[in-house]
């Protein structure tokens, strides 16, 4: 069984570029969600190895998604990579304080995504 990644972003092109990058790791199954609310539903319907999420999304943003994951004992230790346009240090610190494990600023290179995921999964 390979890697199961949940890719959460309201931008379809960004979701696709992240999924394309993850395919370089080999046996990867990517599940997509367009916002945090959809991501929570998907998290409840299957096991994942990692979550990659945007911050700014409709319905439920990435920060609330991170809080939800960290508050759920069943998935609290799930690695989370934030991929966002929010470049301010305060935004990064807020996400990390809530429980994000890595923080990447768009536009993001495929190699940066791979490096973050590899580092988190090889702890």
mmCIF file of C-alpha atoms in Angstrom:
data_model
loop_
_atom_site.group_PDB
_atom_site.id
_atom_site.type_symbol
_atom_site.label_atom_id
_atom_site.label_comp_id
_atom_site.label_asym_id
_atom_site.label_seq_id
_atom_site.Cartn_x
_atom_site.Cartn_y
_atom_site.Cartn_z
ATOM 1 C CA UNK A 1 0.000 0.000 0.000
ATOM 2 C CA UNK A 2 1.423 3.342 -1.020
ATOM 3 C CA UNK A 3 1.065 6.860 0.252
ATOM 4 C CA UNK A 4 -2.433 8.350 0.627
ATOM 5 C CA UNK A 5 -2.413 12.146 0.421
ATOM 6 C CA UNK A 6 -5.328 14.543 0.873
ATOM 7 C CA UNK A 7 -4.795 17.659 -1.277
ATOM 8 C CA UNK A 8 -7.030 20.559 -0.190
ATOM 9 C CA UNK A 9 -7.298 23.762 -2.224
ATOM 10 C CA UNK A 10 -10.138 25.660 -3.866
ATOM 11 C CA UNK A 11 -7.968 26.051 -6.984
ATOM 12 C CA UNK A 12 -8.193 23.003 -9.255
ATOM 13 C CA UNK A 13 -4.958 23.897 -11.120
ATOM 14 C CA UNK A 14 -3.037 24.086 -7.833
ATOM 15 C CA UNK A 15 -4.475 20.781 -6.609
ATOM 16 C CA UNK A 16 -3.438 19.182 -9.879
ATOM 17 C CA UNK A 17 0.101 20.600 -9.746
ATOM 18 C CA UNK A 18 0.562 19.330 -6.173
ATOM 19 C CA UNK A 19 -0.782 15.904 -7.126
ATOM 20 C CA UNK A 20 1.490 15.803 -10.160
ATOM 21 C CA UNK A 21 4.479 16.577 -7.917
ATOM 22 C CA UNK A 22 3.487 13.845 -5.455
ATOM 23 C CA UNK A 23 3.316 11.258 -8.242
ATOM 24 C CA UNK A 24 7.116 11.504 -8.440
ATOM 25 C CA UNK A 25 7.271 9.696 -5.104
ATOM 26 C CA UNK A 26 5.954 6.533 -6.738
ATOM 27 C CA UNK A 27 2.955 4.683 -5.331
ATOM 28 C CA UNK A 28 0.773 7.658 -4.320
ATOM 29 C CA UNK A 29 -3.008 7.936 -4.171
ATOM 30 C CA UNK A 30 -4.168 11.570 -4.075
ATOM 31 C CA UNK A 31 -7.654 12.472 -2.908
ATOM 32 C CA UNK A 32 -8.866 16.011 -3.661
ATOM 33 C CA UNK A 33 -10.983 18.401 -1.614
ATOM 34 C CA UNK A 34 -12.034 21.909 -2.665
ATOM 35 C CA UNK A 35 -12.240 23.324 0.872
ATOM 36 C CA UNK A 36 -11.823 22.409 4.512
ATOM 37 C CA UNK A 37 -15.400 21.191 4.966
ATOM 38 C CA UNK A 38 -15.024 18.728 2.101
ATOM 39 C CA UNK A 39 -11.635 17.695 3.507
ATOM 40 C CA UNK A 40 -13.184 16.854 6.894
ATOM 41 C CA UNK A 41 -15.704 14.585 5.151
ATOM 42 C CA UNK A 42 -12.918 12.850 3.240
ATOM 43 C CA UNK A 43 -10.829 12.439 6.405
ATOM 44 C CA UNK A 44 -13.777 10.643 7.973
ATOM 45 C CA UNK A 45 -14.085 8.204 5.087
ATOM 46 C CA UNK A 46 -10.564 6.815 4.904
ATOM 47 C CA UNK A 47 -7.062 6.790 6.303
ATOM 48 C CA UNK A 48 -4.479 9.279 5.044
ATOM 49 C CA UNK A 49 -0.720 9.596 5.481
ATOM 50 C CA UNK A 50 -0.485 13.360 4.939
ATOM 51 C CA UNK A 51 -2.604 16.466 4.276
ATOM 52 C CA UNK A 52 -1.530 19.335 2.011
ATOM 53 C CA UNK A 53 -3.796 22.351 2.392
ATOM 54 C CA UNK A 54 -4.266 25.952 1.353
ATOM 55 C CA UNK A 55 -5.285 28.533 3.965
ATOM 56 C CA UNK A 56 -7.699 30.783 2.050
ATOM 57 C CA UNK A 57 -10.726 28.727 1.006
ATOM 58 C CA UNK A 58 -14.505 29.140 1.121
ATOM 59 C CA UNK A 59 -16.711 27.424 3.739
ATOM 60 C CA UNK A 60 -13.877 26.271 6.008
ATOM 61 C CA UNK A 61 -10.360 27.668 5.707
ATOM 62 C CA UNK A 62 -7.097 25.814 6.162
ATOM 63 C CA UNK A 63 -6.440 27.139 9.665
ATOM 64 C CA UNK A 64 -9.776 25.777 10.879
ATOM 65 C CA UNK A 65 -9.006 22.508 9.102
ATOM 66 C CA UNK A 66 -5.667 22.264 10.936
ATOM 67 C CA UNK A 67 -7.434 22.939 14.258
ATOM 68 C CA UNK A 68 -10.021 20.270 13.479
ATOM 69 C CA UNK A 69 -7.360 17.669 12.649
ATOM 70 C CA UNK A 70 -5.302 18.428 15.769
ATOM 71 C CA UNK A 71 -8.438 18.214 17.975
ATOM 72 C CA UNK A 72 -9.425 14.750 16.665
ATOM 73 C CA UNK A 73 -7.509 12.036 18.563
ATOM 74 C CA UNK A 74 -7.854 9.607 15.641
ATOM 75 C CA UNK A 75 -5.973 11.860 13.203
ATOM 76 C CA UNK A 76 -4.211 14.366 15.473
ATOM 77 C CA UNK A 77 -0.735 13.180 14.480
ATOM 78 C CA UNK A 78 -1.394 13.399 10.726
ATOM 79 C CA UNK A 79 1.377 15.480 9.071
ATOM 80 C CA UNK A 80 0.078 18.743 7.563
ATOM 81 C CA UNK A 81 1.770 20.836 4.873
ATOM 82 C CA UNK A 82 0.353 24.325 4.263
ATOM 83 C CA UNK A 83 0.710 25.673 0.710
ATOM 84 C CA UNK A 84 -0.540 29.270 0.569
ATOM 85 C CA UNK A 85 -0.127 32.759 -0.859
ATOM 86 C CA UNK A 86 0.129 34.127 2.703
ATOM 87 C CA UNK A 87 3.825 35.015 2.874
ATOM 88 C CA UNK A 88 3.847 37.067 6.111
ATOM 89 C CA UNK A 89 5.801 35.595 9.015
ATOM 90 C CA UNK A 90 2.780 36.146 11.305
ATOM 91 C CA UNK A 91 0.636 33.945 9.041
ATOM 92 C CA UNK A 92 3.292 31.246 9.032
ATOM 93 C CA UNK A 93 3.643 31.344 12.827
ATOM 94 C CA UNK A 94 -0.141 31.171 13.274
ATOM 95 C CA UNK A 95 -0.350 28.043 11.089
ATOM 96 C CA UNK A 96 2.614 26.393 12.815
ATOM 97 C CA UNK A 97 1.198 27.221 16.257
ATOM 98 C CA UNK A 98 -2.100 25.575 15.301
ATOM 99 C CA UNK A 99 -0.204 22.445 14.318
ATOM 100 C CA UNK A 100 0.991 22.665 10.715
ATOM 101 C CA UNK A 101 4.236 20.758 10.212
ATOM 102 C CA UNK A 102 5.498 22.629 7.129
ATOM 103 C CA UNK A 103 4.643 25.949 5.461
ATOM 104 C CA UNK A 104 5.246 26.642 1.770
ATOM 105 C CA UNK A 105 4.441 29.895 -0.047
ATOM 106 C CA UNK A 106 2.931 29.920 -3.554
ATOM 107 C CA UNK A 107 4.113 29.802 -6.213
ATOM 108 C CA UNK A 108 5.704 26.618 -4.962
ATOM 109 C CA UNK A 109 8.135 24.399 -6.814
ATOM 110 C CA UNK A 110 7.385 20.686 -7.142
ATOM 111 C CA UNK A 111 10.704 19.864 -5.482
ATOM 112 C CA UNK A 112 9.802 21.954 -2.421
ATOM 113 C CA UNK A 113 6.564 19.975 -2.040
ATOM 114 C CA UNK A 114 8.444 16.689 -2.408
ATOM 115 C CA UNK A 115 11.120 17.756 0.086
ATOM 116 C CA UNK A 116 8.516 18.749 2.703
ATOM 117 C CA UNK A 117 6.498 15.547 2.275
ATOM 118 C CA UNK A 118 9.584 13.312 2.294
ATOM 119 C CA UNK A 119 10.945 15.001 5.421
ATOM 120 C CA UNK A 120 7.646 14.635 7.289
ATOM 121 C CA UNK A 121 7.078 11.013 6.336
ATOM 122 C CA UNK A 122 10.635 9.938 7.164
ATOM 123 C CA UNK A 123 10.607 11.157 10.763
#
